[in-house]
């Protein structure tokens, strides 16, 4: 993957080099690097007829990522990036104009292939017809040449074209299963001339093979994914791309491409279409010890892991639990099985064994056996902290996998917190100390009561509740109230560039232990999510089960965590609870806790930039351990008083003379503490070298009136003014009445055209006077 390839075709001279790197691609002009992109695909460089510019396609790795392609045009002499166009396969006309193949940036078109797959018996393929796409830069065969390739060899050539061969085995094996599944589904479409291309309008294939990827392909030979709701066990359209983000996205056309949280992608910008397996997420999970089956079971919903070479084989793999600390009162398990294992005649068994002393509920000589591909089991109260449990998965009595877990229900030690009583600057200094193995979290007064949010009609009512934070909560009764959504508060008050944890404090049904079975314990009762932009941007999500609600950290209420990351300042965050109406549910409050980023550690001094925060604030710090247990919190009271005026940016870049009216003048301004007062801002302009009283004052408008704390543009419009030289400055106040004055700048206006006077006297020299 680290050899450089110089392209010397008619359309690309040797000076332009497309190189495969350890993790992606690199574009060079001679030895100079123009761009590098992990998990990226570069097309073939195309020169314009004059050979002064060249264009090249770039897109993420993954299935059907050509719809995300862009064409970048470079100066062939300097390497300067000139422009970027949406599309791929660039061409040039005789007039030196570039044009591209446009793409539809909509959902991957899985519906047609899926319909064919549902109607087609799944006979495992032996070969596949691969057409060479002209944009594929890793093969040197004729454009659109169709090669018939042994199917498993094709998979072995596709895997290293999609992910680095240096990656972990679990990621490579998951990629092999996804690529094999996708290719087989395309074969079932039945195209007349070919099954797939070797490019990103399907999935990439090159000629190179590597020992590591060959091993992953061989270890998973014949394995593919089928949908649980497909009786023919045909392969799914196994979409995947480089970085699918957190959470991934839902494709409503199919059951198996549903949005799932991916905490391994927190803070990672999406680089791909967002559907199905995340290639980088798979690598991070593999580094954390996840198996390829765990990875596949996380990213694809309600699927079976089949073997086309052995259709009747009975197999099962853990999706959860992961090895490690086990918090809470329930041990939940999910497994990824073959279809045969899921049939009623099969026996999927979970065995839990420990070296505890013999008790009526926990026999040490015989393991506890539970039947089912998924479920949850309430841990006995007699379990002690640090107790090791081995969780074994059987299919038809044959051991498939084991997971060691350790009981950890102890709360971590609360951190120490100190803060000044009064803050008048734009930074809040905090001193915090916490355990080295615990994750620190901060709450700066971000708390919204459940009863104060918005609620769909008939989805519950406000109740008095002594266990609630402020004595009241929003409560819904199954069979009485209508399923609905509790949403809001549309807040823009959280700073961007940070990781957060939303804690939904929920109370579930008051059920006796005997009423909750291993199956009903995992019954989804609600979906929680964090969104922005009126719900169009989903930042985090989680489904809540009955088991989640049984262990309450406070009397009656359990904190359910939804992690998210803010890449940009929000327009109006919502913390939504979609109640399904099956069991009683109450919402006390939603709290937001900031989690560590690169600029702060678990102990030491933190310089927290103040954003949308004035007046008295109760600051809280808490810690979370590896099992997800939350400590008590340490608190400090801070009075934030805004004594800092709004800050202006650089002076406008104006021409020496302005010759048209009306004239729009703009300048950047921000006030992140109390926020701008949009009603109290002006532009002052006066003739140069004259008293201010002779000038004019104009009102200002702003570009982001929904968010007074965000940096934005202030604008004033001069409709009429006499020609001349002026000096001007902006002035703005914040909501704490601090006034900021922007820098002075000159405005020179001349809207009058020159006047030409021509006089001619017979027999004399002509004179011309010009007045401007």
XYZ file of C-alpha atoms in Angstrom:
772
model
C 0.000 0.000 0.000
C 2.988 2.338 0.172
C 4.228 2.202 -3.435
C 3.880 5.329 -5.579
C 2.384 5.045 -9.042
C 3.239 7.588 -11.744
C 0.567 7.958 -14.381
C 1.927 8.391 -17.874
C -1.108 8.202 -20.139
C -2.124 10.679 -22.819
C -4.225 12.605 -20.313
C -1.750 12.703 -17.440
C 1.986 13.368 -17.793
C 4.503 11.621 -15.521
C 4.898 14.750 -13.386
C 1.514 14.084 -11.764
C 1.788 11.173 -9.336
C -1.060 9.334 -7.602
C 0.478 7.427 -4.684
C -0.997 4.784 -2.402
C 0.104 5.479 1.183
C -0.159 3.377 4.322
C -3.594 4.803 5.172
C -4.873 6.403 1.979
C -3.798 8.315 -1.105
C -1.427 11.136 -1.957
C -1.339 13.473 -4.962
C 2.044 14.871 -5.969
C 3.323 17.260 -8.608
C 6.833 15.924 -9.121
C 7.987 15.453 -5.513
C 5.718 18.145 -4.053
C 2.670 16.887 -2.138
C -0.559 18.603 -3.210
C -2.943 16.643 -0.987
C -3.126 13.569 1.239
C -6.368 11.849 2.199
C -6.677 8.863 4.555
C -9.160 6.323 3.184
C -9.564 8.305 -0.004
C -9.785 7.410 -3.678
C -8.187 9.471 -6.437
C -9.203 9.199 -10.061
C -6.988 9.690 -13.106
C -5.539 13.174 -13.614
C -6.838 14.894 -16.777
C -4.972 17.812 -18.411
C -6.676 20.602 -20.314
C -5.704 20.947 -24.001
C -3.211 23.702 -23.196
C -1.714 21.515 -20.423
C -1.784 24.464 -18.024
C -4.298 22.867 -15.637
C -5.309 19.372 -14.609
C -8.398 17.968 -12.917
C -8.740 14.911 -10.690
C -11.604 13.179 -8.831
C -11.458 12.511 -5.093
C -13.936 10.667 -2.868
C -14.039 8.493 0.275
C -13.441 4.775 0.164
C -16.548 2.646 0.486
C -19.407 1.163 -1.478
C -21.094 3.606 -3.873
C -19.146 6.635 -2.679
C -18.848 8.055 -6.204
C -21.997 10.020 -5.354
C -19.800 11.981 -2.909
C -17.050 12.681 -5.441
C -15.527 16.076 -6.082
C -13.268 17.208 -8.905
C -10.368 19.461 -7.921
C -8.679 21.578 -10.594
C -5.001 22.455 -10.089
C -2.586 24.810 -11.810
C -0.187 22.476 -13.610
C 2.802 24.755 -13.094
C 2.430 25.860 -9.481
C 0.171 23.148 -8.059
C -2.221 25.807 -6.732
C -5.762 24.584 -6.139
C -7.983 26.612 -8.461
C -11.522 25.355 -7.842
C -13.592 22.373 -6.726
C -16.625 20.965 -8.549
C -19.147 18.341 -7.401
C -18.942 15.221 -9.569
C -16.346 12.910 -11.066
C -14.735 11.799 -14.356
C -13.507 15.262 -15.439
C -13.187 16.119 -19.137
C -12.069 19.247 -21.005
C -13.446 20.909 -24.123
C -11.525 22.783 -26.809
C -12.232 26.104 -25.071
C -10.289 24.919 -21.986
C -13.494 24.509 -19.949
C -13.772 21.587 -17.543
C -16.954 19.580 -17.144
C -17.714 16.637 -14.887
C -20.146 13.777 -14.504
C -22.768 15.044 -12.091
C -23.880 12.851 -9.203
C -27.111 12.543 -7.255
C -26.362 13.143 -3.587
C -29.263 11.127 -2.254
C -29.644 7.807 -0.478
C -27.683 4.912 -1.964
C -30.033 3.196 -4.392
C -30.337 -0.122 -2.591
C -34.026 -0.623 -3.311
C -33.746 -2.066 -6.842
C -30.992 -4.507 -5.959
C -32.770 -5.471 -2.756
C -35.981 -6.290 -4.616
C -34.051 -8.561 -6.985
C -32.242 -10.208 -4.097
C -35.505 -10.961 -2.335
C -36.792 -12.824 -5.394
C -33.591 -14.716 -6.169
C -32.432 -17.959 -4.609
C -29.023 -17.433 -3.070
C -26.607 -19.761 -4.886
C -23.059 -18.909 -3.853
C -21.139 -17.476 -6.831
C -17.901 -18.908 -8.187
C -16.967 -15.959 -10.429
C -17.786 -12.280 -10.888
C -17.642 -10.059 -13.999
C -15.670 -6.879 -13.317
C -15.652 -3.927 -15.745
C -12.659 -1.586 -15.619
C -13.836 1.967 -14.973
C -11.799 4.720 -16.682
C -11.392 6.553 -13.345
C -9.680 3.601 -11.649
C -6.029 4.632 -11.343
C -4.656 1.404 -9.811
C -5.125 -0.860 -12.856
C -3.674 -0.554 -16.365
C -6.150 -2.347 -18.589
C -8.406 -1.084 -21.361
C -11.331 1.105 -20.337
C -14.490 -0.947 -19.793
C -12.660 -4.230 -20.317
C -14.647 -6.949 -18.534
C -12.673 -9.611 -16.643
C -14.188 -12.781 -15.223
C -12.495 -13.290 -11.854
C -12.874 -16.117 -9.315
C -15.181 -14.723 -6.651
C -12.943 -15.190 -3.596
C -9.973 -13.807 -5.549
C -12.067 -10.741 -6.321
C -12.734 -10.265 -2.594
C -9.002 -10.640 -1.887
C -8.251 -7.867 -4.400
C -11.086 -5.606 -3.205
C -10.226 -5.599 0.512
C -6.754 -3.936 0.267
C -8.167 -1.473 -2.273
C -10.674 -0.334 0.355
C -8.677 -0.415 3.622
C -4.960 -0.487 4.512
C -3.452 -3.969 4.725
C -1.669 -2.807 7.900
C -4.942 -2.623 9.835
C -6.033 -5.039 12.565
C -7.321 -8.478 11.589
C -10.793 -7.761 12.989
C -11.189 -4.712 10.740
C -9.837 -6.553 7.678
C -12.128 -9.533 8.267
C -15.178 -7.287 8.735
C -14.266 -5.509 5.490
C -13.939 -8.870 3.723
C -17.438 -9.940 4.785
C -18.937 -6.565 3.819
C -17.198 -6.509 0.414
C -18.173 -10.131 -0.300
C -21.784 -9.489 0.699
C -22.037 -6.344 -1.409
C -20.505 -8.014 -4.482
C -22.800 -11.033 -4.299
C -25.854 -8.785 -4.013
C -24.738 -6.981 -7.180
C -24.354 -10.291 -9.018
C -27.986 -11.050 -8.185
C -29.083 -7.851 -9.964
C -28.296 -9.626 -13.252
C -26.796 -6.862 -15.393
C -26.286 -8.051 -18.972
C -22.600 -7.185 -19.480
C -20.949 -6.996 -16.051
C -21.721 -7.355 -12.355
C -19.619 -4.551 -10.847
C -16.964 -2.081 -11.889
C -13.594 -1.834 -10.180
C -14.303 1.712 -9.024
C -16.242 3.623 -6.366
C -19.574 3.608 -8.201
C -19.598 0.033 -6.824
C -16.505 -0.752 -4.728
C -12.800 -0.484 -5.451
C -10.711 -3.368 -6.770
C -7.023 -3.271 -7.682
C -4.574 -5.984 -8.717
C -2.390 -5.910 -5.591
C -2.789 -8.503 -2.839
C -1.186 -8.678 0.607
C -0.626 -11.467 3.100
C -2.658 -9.792 5.866
C -5.734 -9.143 3.732
C -5.488 -12.586 2.111
C -5.535 -14.110 5.602
C -8.675 -12.154 6.527
C -10.409 -13.203 3.308
C -9.410 -16.843 3.784
C -10.553 -16.892 7.422
C -14.006 -15.624 6.414
C -14.298 -17.531 3.123
C -17.935 -17.787 2.076
C -19.239 -15.649 4.940
C -21.837 -13.009 4.141
C -24.697 -11.096 5.777
C -28.390 -11.707 5.178
C -31.376 -9.810 6.540
C -33.349 -11.493 9.297
C -36.564 -10.659 7.431
C -35.405 -12.295 4.161
C -36.614 -15.899 4.024
C -34.333 -16.655 1.053
C -31.217 -15.646 3.052
C -29.970 -13.547 0.136
C -27.064 -11.141 0.733
C -27.870 -7.615 1.838
C -26.631 -4.478 0.084
C -23.827 -4.111 2.633
C -23.125 -0.394 2.375
C -19.967 0.897 4.042
C -17.720 3.950 3.830
C -14.591 5.467 5.334
C -15.884 7.392 8.371
C -19.616 7.116 9.003
C -19.700 9.410 12.020
C -21.636 9.269 15.280
C -24.342 8.241 14.943
C -24.461 6.490 11.594
C -27.406 7.220 9.293
C -30.646 5.383 8.550
C -31.569 4.271 5.043
C -35.359 3.911 5.252
C -35.454 1.612 2.221
C -34.141 -1.387 4.164
C -34.276 -2.813 7.680
C -30.568 -3.465 8.137
C -29.168 0.048 7.541
C -30.435 1.744 10.689
C -28.708 4.542 12.589
C -26.589 3.268 15.466
C -24.428 5.171 17.954
C -20.695 4.876 17.380
C -18.802 6.176 20.393
C -15.559 5.251 18.646
C -16.332 8.046 16.158
C -17.052 10.837 18.659
C -15.446 14.025 17.367
C -14.663 12.520 13.942
C -15.982 14.346 10.888
C -18.082 12.136 8.633
C -16.121 11.183 5.493
C -18.536 9.014 3.549
C -22.249 8.437 3.091
C -22.841 7.331 6.690
C -24.615 4.004 5.999
C -23.610 0.639 7.428
C -20.075 -0.267 8.416
C -17.642 2.540 9.195
C -14.194 1.479 8.003
C -12.324 3.661 10.499
C -14.798 2.718 13.205
C -14.091 -0.950 12.478
C -10.363 -0.347 12.880
C -10.810 1.464 16.205
C -13.078 -1.304 17.468
C -10.577 -3.947 16.386
C -7.829 -2.086 18.254
C -10.106 -2.211 21.327
C -10.323 -6.003 21.014
C -13.614 -6.370 19.145
C -13.980 -9.346 16.813
C -15.053 -8.969 13.207
C -18.459 -10.445 14.081
C -18.900 -7.910 16.892
C -18.059 -5.148 14.438
C -20.514 -6.377 11.814
C -23.243 -6.946 14.401
C -22.881 -3.376 15.625
C -23.103 -1.611 12.266
C -25.755 -3.778 10.568
C -29.161 -4.220 12.228
C -31.114 -7.506 12.394
C -28.823 -9.578 10.203
C -27.479 -13.131 10.150
C -23.866 -14.090 9.453
C -24.164 -16.899 6.931
C -21.657 -19.104 5.123
C -22.456 -19.547 1.454
C -20.039 -22.472 1.260
C -21.754 -24.232 4.191
C -25.374 -22.973 4.282
C -26.470 -25.332 7.069
C -23.644 -24.475 9.447
C -24.759 -23.366 12.907
C -22.646 -20.505 14.265
C -23.027 -17.767 16.853
C -20.869 -14.801 17.864
C -21.127 -12.285 20.684
C -22.043 -8.713 19.809
C -22.194 -7.870 23.490
C -21.101 -7.948 26.241
C -17.609 -6.732 25.496
C -14.870 -8.015 27.743
C -14.158 -5.728 30.688
C -15.988 -3.961 33.501
C -19.700 -4.626 33.973
C -21.709 -1.894 35.691
C -25.333 -1.886 36.759
C -27.598 -4.703 37.859
C -28.079 -6.421 34.509
C -25.895 -8.420 32.170
C -27.205 -7.997 28.624
C -26.137 -10.100 25.686
C -26.714 -9.983 21.953
C -25.390 -12.447 19.412
C -24.873 -12.555 15.662
C -25.976 -15.981 14.476
C -26.389 -17.912 11.274
C -29.959 -18.393 10.141
C -29.792 -22.070 11.070
C -28.843 -21.122 14.620
C -31.840 -18.823 14.857
C -34.283 -21.543 13.824
C -36.562 -22.869 16.583
C -34.786 -26.227 16.637
C -31.468 -24.650 17.533
C -30.348 -24.014 21.100
C -28.582 -20.687 21.699
C -27.439 -20.751 25.295
C -25.661 -18.283 27.535
C -23.766 -19.846 30.431
C -22.464 -17.700 33.280
C -20.032 -19.205 35.757
C -18.155 -17.756 38.703
C -16.242 -18.964 41.735
C -18.761 -17.505 44.179
C -19.822 -19.544 47.204
C -22.885 -21.662 46.570
C -26.188 -19.777 46.981
C -29.731 -20.646 45.914
C -29.546 -18.111 43.090
C -25.934 -18.586 42.028
C -24.695 -22.207 41.923
C -20.928 -22.343 41.681
C -20.774 -25.980 40.629
C -23.185 -25.591 37.711
C -23.325 -22.508 35.485
C -26.462 -20.449 35.094
C -27.891 -21.299 31.654
C -30.098 -18.903 29.726
C -31.568 -19.568 26.302
C -31.930 -17.004 23.535
C -29.906 -15.151 20.922
C -30.324 -11.996 23.010
C -31.534 -11.108 26.460
C -30.619 -9.742 29.874
C -30.120 -11.318 33.279
C -30.359 -9.598 36.636
C -27.165 -10.043 38.627
C -27.651 -11.462 42.130
C -27.353 -8.984 44.969
C -24.780 -11.315 46.548
C -22.202 -10.501 43.891
C -19.179 -8.713 45.283
C -17.183 -5.968 43.615
C -14.411 -7.246 41.382
C -16.084 -10.617 40.923
C -15.071 -12.237 37.625
C -17.738 -13.891 35.490
C -17.165 -15.901 32.338
C -19.988 -15.544 29.825
C -20.090 -18.451 27.362
C -22.088 -18.653 24.143
C -23.257 -22.026 22.857
C -25.032 -23.079 19.664
C -26.590 -26.563 19.724
C -24.469 -27.377 22.730
C -21.186 -26.420 21.063
C -19.141 -23.652 22.674
C -18.777 -20.718 20.261
C -17.218 -17.832 22.209
C -16.474 -16.662 25.745
C -16.302 -13.227 27.330
C -14.716 -12.431 30.710
C -16.429 -9.595 32.588
C -15.791 -8.126 36.016
C -18.527 -6.806 38.282
C -18.076 -3.085 38.973
C -21.068 -1.416 40.598
C -19.102 0.881 42.922
C -19.349 4.591 42.289
C -16.049 6.348 41.586
C -14.749 8.926 44.040
C -16.105 12.418 43.452
C -13.514 14.917 42.209
C -12.309 18.001 44.070
C -13.295 21.341 42.521
C -12.371 24.933 43.268
C -13.364 28.086 41.401
C -13.224 31.843 42.082
C -16.334 33.408 43.564
C -16.313 36.216 40.961
C -15.263 36.101 37.312
C -15.154 39.242 35.165
C -13.047 38.006 32.253
C -13.892 35.749 29.308
C -12.268 32.665 30.862
C -13.425 30.688 33.914
C -10.395 29.274 35.799
C -11.119 25.937 37.498
C -8.865 23.662 39.530
C -9.928 20.016 39.555
C -8.467 16.740 40.759
C -9.884 13.316 39.937
C -8.813 9.695 39.838
C -6.321 8.863 37.102
C -8.535 6.110 35.651
C -11.778 8.092 35.808
C -13.211 10.431 33.199
C -13.931 13.933 34.429
C -17.133 15.769 33.491
C -18.258 19.377 34.040
C -21.733 20.854 34.263
C -21.889 24.648 34.012
C -25.572 25.013 34.822
C -26.832 23.197 31.707
C -30.004 21.641 33.079
C -33.583 21.552 31.761
C -36.569 20.185 33.656
C -38.654 17.521 31.943
C -41.962 19.205 32.709
C -40.703 22.485 31.167
C -39.896 20.953 27.779
C -42.337 20.683 24.882
C -44.551 17.591 24.601
C -46.735 16.177 21.856
C -50.438 16.301 22.824
C -51.774 13.670 25.229
C -48.319 12.143 25.805
C -48.315 12.640 29.576
C -48.772 15.225 32.283
C -46.908 17.184 34.951
C -46.876 15.401 38.312
C -45.602 16.365 41.733
C -42.769 14.043 42.725
C -40.613 14.440 45.812
C -37.904 12.315 44.159
C -37.597 14.730 41.233
C -34.918 17.415 41.155
C -37.314 20.319 41.691
C -40.317 18.395 43.002
C -42.022 17.884 39.630
C -41.602 15.687 36.536
C -43.276 14.794 33.246
C -45.011 11.425 33.580
C -46.700 9.133 31.042
C -48.922 6.140 31.798
C -49.100 3.147 29.467
C -52.627 2.527 28.255
C -53.725 6.000 29.337
C -51.475 8.457 27.516
C -50.621 8.452 23.832
C -47.100 7.582 22.615
C -45.279 10.795 21.824
C -42.136 12.890 21.911
C -40.865 15.180 24.672
C -38.540 17.707 23.086
C -36.766 21.051 23.329
C -35.436 23.395 24.674
C -33.844 24.663 21.404
C -30.835 26.066 23.198
C -27.801 27.558 21.401
C -25.864 27.913 24.659
C -23.272 25.120 24.384
C -19.843 26.004 22.983
C -18.646 24.130 19.896
C -15.578 21.956 19.452
C -16.356 19.860 22.536
C -17.602 16.430 23.577
C -20.696 16.211 25.787
C -22.815 13.684 27.650
C -26.548 14.282 27.921
C -28.001 12.586 31.002
C -31.729 11.893 30.733
C -32.960 11.248 34.281
C -35.752 8.720 33.724
C -37.969 6.571 35.930
C -39.303 3.336 34.509
C -42.176 1.085 35.496
C -42.285 -0.082 39.078
C -42.218 -3.816 38.343
C -41.373 -6.668 40.710
C -38.277 -8.647 39.773
C -40.386 -11.673 38.872
C -42.268 -9.635 36.246
C -39.139 -8.935 34.203
C -37.916 -11.854 32.137
C -34.613 -12.126 30.284
C -36.500 -11.269 27.077
C -38.696 -8.413 28.292
C -35.734 -6.809 30.070
C -34.385 -5.671 26.688
C -37.740 -4.420 25.394
C -37.196 -0.897 23.994
C -39.384 1.598 25.831
C -38.052 4.868 24.384
C -35.530 6.375 22.013
C -33.368 9.242 23.222
C -31.527 11.575 20.899
C -29.754 14.924 20.749
C -30.451 16.986 17.627
C -29.883 20.415 16.124
C -31.400 22.307 13.209
C -35.009 21.327 14.007
C -34.104 17.655 14.214
C -32.337 17.493 10.848
C -28.911 17.011 12.437
C -28.852 14.013 14.791
C -25.827 14.315 17.082
C -26.374 11.316 19.356
C -28.946 8.601 20.010
C -29.745 5.633 22.210
C -32.591 3.182 22.759
C -33.694 2.627 26.358
C -34.810 -0.770 27.656
C -36.611 -1.820 30.822
C -33.308 -3.108 32.219
C -31.730 0.337 31.785
C -34.332 1.838 34.107
C -34.168 -0.636 36.974
C -30.996 0.619 38.680
C -31.584 4.200 39.810
C -28.678 6.326 41.019
C -31.180 8.654 42.704
C -34.432 7.541 44.341
C -36.628 6.513 41.442
C -34.597 8.040 38.585
C -31.749 6.594 36.511
C -29.312 8.700 34.449
C -29.288 7.426 30.857
C -26.328 8.763 28.878
C -26.307 9.955 25.260
C -22.886 11.170 24.128
C -22.451 13.709 21.341
C -19.970 16.161 19.848
C -20.580 19.711 18.663
C -18.551 20.487 15.554
C -20.239 23.875 15.100
C -22.128 26.295 17.300
C -25.700 25.004 17.502
C -28.738 26.870 16.258
C -31.103 25.211 18.745
C -30.300 21.938 20.502
C -33.078 19.497 21.360
C -32.880 16.658 23.866
C -35.703 14.374 22.764
C -37.416 11.427 24.404
C -39.599 9.402 22.039
C -41.852 7.374 24.349
C -43.263 4.229 22.730
C -46.222 3.949 25.122
C -45.584 0.346 26.207
C -44.670 0.955 29.858
C -44.909 3.862 32.296
C -42.124 6.423 31.939
C -41.274 9.702 33.676
C -38.660 12.342 32.818
C -37.255 14.404 35.672
C -34.618 16.474 33.847
C -31.907 16.558 31.204
C -28.380 17.560 32.202
C -25.454 18.246 29.896
C -21.943 17.384 31.039
C -18.829 18.434 29.123
C -16.283 15.640 28.714
C -12.514 15.993 28.319
C -10.967 17.232 25.094
C -7.335 17.947 24.289
C -7.270 21.187 26.295
C -7.969 19.685 29.738
C -6.980 16.701 31.837
C -8.500 14.808 34.745
C -6.471 16.869 37.201
C -5.033 20.351 37.197
C -6.112 23.801 36.069
C -8.698 24.267 33.342
C -9.179 27.566 31.525
C -12.803 27.233 30.419
C -13.818 29.812 27.777
C -17.016 31.485 28.941
C -19.813 31.199 26.410
C -23.417 32.317 26.976
C -22.934 32.424 30.720
C -23.636 35.340 33.073
C -24.961 35.787 36.580
C -24.839 33.243 39.387
C -23.866 29.776 38.213
C -23.577 26.504 40.097
C -20.587 24.653 38.654
C -20.461 20.894 39.181
C -17.790 18.275 38.507
C -18.258 14.508 38.505
C -16.411 11.447 37.239
C -17.367 8.356 35.258
C -15.486 5.058 35.513
C -14.870 2.438 32.831
C -18.131 0.665 33.695
C -20.141 3.869 33.220
C -20.788 4.435 36.929
C -21.142 8.113 37.855
C -19.725 9.591 41.036
C -21.353 12.120 43.265
C -20.543 15.652 42.282
C -18.429 18.446 43.705
C -19.827 21.947 43.408
C -18.806 25.583 43.409
C -20.842 28.774 43.090
C -19.539 31.392 40.677
C -20.809 34.864 39.839
C -20.009 35.672 36.219
C -20.126 39.402 35.612
C -19.553 40.601 32.079
C -17.206 43.577 32.135
C -15.775 42.979 28.673
C -17.060 45.006 25.728
C -17.928 43.454 22.360
C -14.877 42.825 20.194
C -14.643 43.973 16.592
C -12.639 42.458 13.775
C -10.418 44.083 11.185
C -11.463 47.194 9.285
C -13.390 46.660 6.041
C -11.294 46.251 2.898
C -12.698 49.104 0.803
C -11.609 50.430 -2.602
C -9.786 53.756 -2.551
C -12.874 55.480 -3.987
C -16.462 54.238 -3.914
C -18.615 55.384 -6.824
C -22.057 53.848 -6.238
C -24.833 54.124 -3.668
C -26.346 52.596 -1.639
C -23.170 51.445 0.111
C -23.036 48.465 2.479
C -20.365 48.489 5.204
C -19.659 45.359 7.280
C -17.403 44.358 10.170
C -17.081 41.208 12.306
C -18.159 41.501 15.951
C -18.580 39.078 18.834
C -19.504 38.972 22.518
C -19.427 35.427 23.883
C -20.261 36.198 27.528
C -23.575 38.077 27.838
C -24.169 38.326 24.091
C -24.718 41.235 21.745
C -27.579 43.662 22.281
C -28.898 43.850 18.725
C -31.031 46.896 19.510
C -28.063 48.974 20.611
C -25.568 49.147 17.739
C -24.705 51.904 15.266
C -22.339 53.033 12.551
C -20.962 56.549 13.043
C -19.711 58.412 9.969
C -18.528 62.027 9.666
C -16.604 64.138 7.150
C -12.871 63.802 7.492
C -11.273 66.373 9.834
C -14.637 67.690 11.045
C -16.394 67.452 14.382
C -18.390 64.308 15.126
C -21.525 66.420 15.509
C -21.531 67.075 11.765
C -21.789 63.380 10.851
C -24.542 60.770 10.817
C -25.459 57.726 12.879
C -26.909 54.700 11.100
C -28.554 51.588 12.564
C -26.860 48.206 12.210
C -28.203 44.773 11.314
C -26.659 41.397 12.174
C -26.335 38.053 10.418
C -27.058 35.715 13.383
C -29.818 37.308 15.444
C -30.910 33.914 16.808
C -27.586 33.594 18.627
C -26.217 36.773 20.249
C -23.084 34.967 21.547
C -21.750 33.815 18.197
C -19.284 35.823 16.137
C -21.128 37.470 13.256
C -21.196 40.293 10.750
C -22.593 43.718 11.591
C -23.853 45.726 8.629
C -24.920 49.311 7.985
C -26.219 50.693 4.677
C -25.571 54.235 3.424
C -28.528 55.101 1.210
C -27.558 58.734 0.536
C -24.462 60.786 1.298
C -22.598 63.643 -0.352
C -19.398 62.982 -2.226
C -16.340 63.462 -0.078
C -13.942 61.913 2.371
C -15.249 60.456 5.611
C -14.114 58.549 8.648
C -16.339 55.878 10.210
C -16.480 53.374 13.033
C -18.888 50.756 14.365
C -20.186 50.755 17.918
C -22.078 47.972 19.697
C -23.249 47.120 23.210
C -23.704 43.768 24.874
C -26.532 42.640 27.139
C -24.519 43.741 30.180
C -24.407 47.312 28.764
C -20.693 47.220 27.944
C -19.988 49.287 24.832
C -17.363 48.391 22.272
C -16.012 50.749 19.621
C -14.529 49.374 16.441
C -11.431 50.743 14.718
C -11.668 53.882 12.591
C -11.589 53.485 8.830
C -11.750 55.879 5.893
C -14.608 56.012 3.388
C -14.084 58.015 0.183
C -17.152 58.538 -1.992
C -17.342 59.981 -5.500
C -20.553 59.166 -7.345
C -20.421 62.157 -9.747
C -19.095 61.576 -13.247
C -16.533 64.040 -14.668
C -17.924 67.054 -16.641
C -16.306 67.871 -19.980
C -16.705 71.392 -21.484
C -15.647 71.911 -25.091
C -15.476 75.400 -26.687
C -14.284 76.101 -30.227
C -13.400 79.566 -31.586
C -13.003 79.999 -35.311
C -9.349 80.210 -36.275
C -8.173 79.626 -32.726
C -6.771 76.754 -30.715
C -9.452 74.531 -29.223
C -9.573 74.453 -25.436
C -11.122 71.718 -23.353
C -11.813 71.894 -19.641
C -12.613 68.858 -17.540
C -14.337 69.198 -14.192
C -14.590 66.259 -11.856
